[in-house]
Coordinates of C-alpha atoms in Angstrom, one line a residue:
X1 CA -5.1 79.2 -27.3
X2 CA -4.6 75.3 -26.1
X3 CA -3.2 75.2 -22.2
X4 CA -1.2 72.3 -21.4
X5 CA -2.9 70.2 -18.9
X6 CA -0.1 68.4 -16.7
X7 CA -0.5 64.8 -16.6
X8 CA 1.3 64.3 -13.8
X9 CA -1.8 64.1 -11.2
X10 CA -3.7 61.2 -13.2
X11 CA -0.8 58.8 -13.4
X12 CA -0.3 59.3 -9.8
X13 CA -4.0 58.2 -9.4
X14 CA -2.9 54.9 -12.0
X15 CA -0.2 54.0 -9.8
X16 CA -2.3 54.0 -6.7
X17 CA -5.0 51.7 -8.6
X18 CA -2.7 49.5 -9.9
X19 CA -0.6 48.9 -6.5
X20 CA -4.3 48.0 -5.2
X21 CA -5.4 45.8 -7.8
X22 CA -1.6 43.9 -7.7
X23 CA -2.1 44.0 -3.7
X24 CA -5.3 42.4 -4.0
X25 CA -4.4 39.8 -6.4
X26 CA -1.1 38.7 -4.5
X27 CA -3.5 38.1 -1.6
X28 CA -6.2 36.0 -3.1
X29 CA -3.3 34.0 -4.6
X30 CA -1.9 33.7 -1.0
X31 CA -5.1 33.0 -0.1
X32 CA -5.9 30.2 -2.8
X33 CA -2.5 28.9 -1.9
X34 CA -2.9 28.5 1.7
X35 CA -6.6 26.9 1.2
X36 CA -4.7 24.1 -1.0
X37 CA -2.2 23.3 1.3
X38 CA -4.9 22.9 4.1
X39 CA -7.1 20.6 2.3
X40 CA -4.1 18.6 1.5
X41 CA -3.3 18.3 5.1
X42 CA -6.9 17.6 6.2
X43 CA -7.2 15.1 3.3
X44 CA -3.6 13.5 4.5
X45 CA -5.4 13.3 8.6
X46 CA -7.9 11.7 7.5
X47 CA -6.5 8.9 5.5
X48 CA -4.2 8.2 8.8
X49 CA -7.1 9.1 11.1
X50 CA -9.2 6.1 8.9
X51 CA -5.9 3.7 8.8
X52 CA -5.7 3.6 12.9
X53 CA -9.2 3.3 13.7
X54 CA -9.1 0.2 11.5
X55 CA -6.2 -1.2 12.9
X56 CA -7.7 -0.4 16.3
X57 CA -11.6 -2.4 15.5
X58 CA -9.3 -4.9 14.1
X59 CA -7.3 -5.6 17.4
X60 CA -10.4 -5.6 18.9
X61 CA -12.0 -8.0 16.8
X62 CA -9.1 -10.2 16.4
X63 CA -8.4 -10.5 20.2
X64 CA -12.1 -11.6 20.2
X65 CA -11.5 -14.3 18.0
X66 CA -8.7 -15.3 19.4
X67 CA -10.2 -15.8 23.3
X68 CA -12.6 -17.7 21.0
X69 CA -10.0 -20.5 19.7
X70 CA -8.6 -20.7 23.3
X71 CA -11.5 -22.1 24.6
X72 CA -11.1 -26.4 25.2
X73 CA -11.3 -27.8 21.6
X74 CA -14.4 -29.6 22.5
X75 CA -16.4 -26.6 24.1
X76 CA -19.1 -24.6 22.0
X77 CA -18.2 -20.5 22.7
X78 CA -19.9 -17.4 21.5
X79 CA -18.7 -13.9 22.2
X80 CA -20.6 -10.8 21.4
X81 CA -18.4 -8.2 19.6
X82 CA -19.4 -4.7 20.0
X83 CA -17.8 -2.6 17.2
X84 CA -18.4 1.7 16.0
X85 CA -20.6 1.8 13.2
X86 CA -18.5 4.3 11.3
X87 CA -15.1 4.4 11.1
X88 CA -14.1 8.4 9.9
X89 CA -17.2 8.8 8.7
X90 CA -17.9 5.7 7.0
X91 CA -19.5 2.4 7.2
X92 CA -16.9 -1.0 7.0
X93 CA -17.2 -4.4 6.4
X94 CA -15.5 -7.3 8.3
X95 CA -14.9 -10.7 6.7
X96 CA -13.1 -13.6 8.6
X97 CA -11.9 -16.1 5.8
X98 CA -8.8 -19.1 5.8
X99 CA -6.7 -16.0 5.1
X100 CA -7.4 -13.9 8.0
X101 CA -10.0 -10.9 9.0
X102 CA -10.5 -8.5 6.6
X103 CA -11.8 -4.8 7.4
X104 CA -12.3 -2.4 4.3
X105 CA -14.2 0.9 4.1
X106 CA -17.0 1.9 2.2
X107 CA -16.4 4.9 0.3
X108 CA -12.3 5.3 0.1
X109 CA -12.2 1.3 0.0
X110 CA -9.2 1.3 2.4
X111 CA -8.5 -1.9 3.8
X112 CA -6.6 -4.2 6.2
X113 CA -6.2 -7.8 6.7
X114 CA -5.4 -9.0 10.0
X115 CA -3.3 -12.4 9.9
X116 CA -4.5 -14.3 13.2
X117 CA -1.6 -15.7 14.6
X118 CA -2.1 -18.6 12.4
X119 CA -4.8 -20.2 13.9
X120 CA -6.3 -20.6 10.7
X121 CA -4.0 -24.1 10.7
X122 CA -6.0 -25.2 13.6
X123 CA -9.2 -23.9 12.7
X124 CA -11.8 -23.4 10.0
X125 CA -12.4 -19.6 9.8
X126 CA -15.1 -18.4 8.2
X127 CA -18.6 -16.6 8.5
X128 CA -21.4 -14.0 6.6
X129 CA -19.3 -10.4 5.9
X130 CA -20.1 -8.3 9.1
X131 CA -22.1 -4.7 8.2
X132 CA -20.6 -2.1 10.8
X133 CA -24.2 -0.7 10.8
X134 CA -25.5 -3.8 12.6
X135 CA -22.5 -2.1 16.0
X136 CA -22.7 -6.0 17.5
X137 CA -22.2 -9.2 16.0
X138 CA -21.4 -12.9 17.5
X139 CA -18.0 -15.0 16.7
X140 CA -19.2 -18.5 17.5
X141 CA -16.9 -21.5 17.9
X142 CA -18.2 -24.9 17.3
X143 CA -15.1 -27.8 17.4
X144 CA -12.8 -26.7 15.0
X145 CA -15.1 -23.6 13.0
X146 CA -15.3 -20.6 14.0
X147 CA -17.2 -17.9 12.5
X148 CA -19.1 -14.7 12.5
X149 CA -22.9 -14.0 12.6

């Protein structure tokens, strides 16, 4: 004689393992979720965090060159610059041309040209590219050049 075995207590025990397992994947999809959204923050800070400290050394050197050109048109003047070496995290490059200063990053290859005031109608601007490894460099002035070294 065959004796009905009552199913009831195993589906209760499917239930209970699939409320886990759904429970558990609803959290790591949370949890992927709120991982993405941080790194896109993070990644968004640091691209502004980048953009002011560039705009910050190039206040600074720009002021520099500026004190420079005020200087009496016949004097010689030299001003040591003292820059960061990294700027978040990476190394820069600054290049004084005709068309201003020029800072650009390394790695991301962000960059920011400073205009000058216009002095570059008065003056010859101009120089070697500036390595922010080197963390001091000289703007010299010389009559109506003036340029970094």
């Amino acid at each position: 004689m065959r004796r009905l075995v009552s199913c009831s207590g195993s589906k209760k025990g499917q239930t209970l393992v699939f409320e886990r397992l759904l429970l558990f994947m609803i959290s790591v999809v949370v949890f992927i979720v709120c991982f993405a959204i941080f790194v896109s923050y993070q990644e968004y800070f640091v691209g502004v965090s980048i953009t002011d400290q560039i705009r910050a050394v190039g206040n600074h050197v720009s002021s520099k060159i500026l004190k420079v050109a005020a200087q009496d048109y016949s004097e010689e003047a030299v001003i040591k610059v003292d820059i960061p070496q990294r700027i978040g995290d990476e190394t820069y490059m600054i290049k004084l041309s005709n068309v201003g200063l020029n800072i650009t990053t390394g790695e991301s290859g962000v960059s920011s040209l400073f205009k000058l005031y216009d002095i570059n109608s008065s003056f010859d601007l101009g120089g070697s590219t500036i390595m922010s490894s080197i963390s001091e460099f000289m703007i010299y002035k010389k009559g109506n050049r003036i340029i970094l070294l």
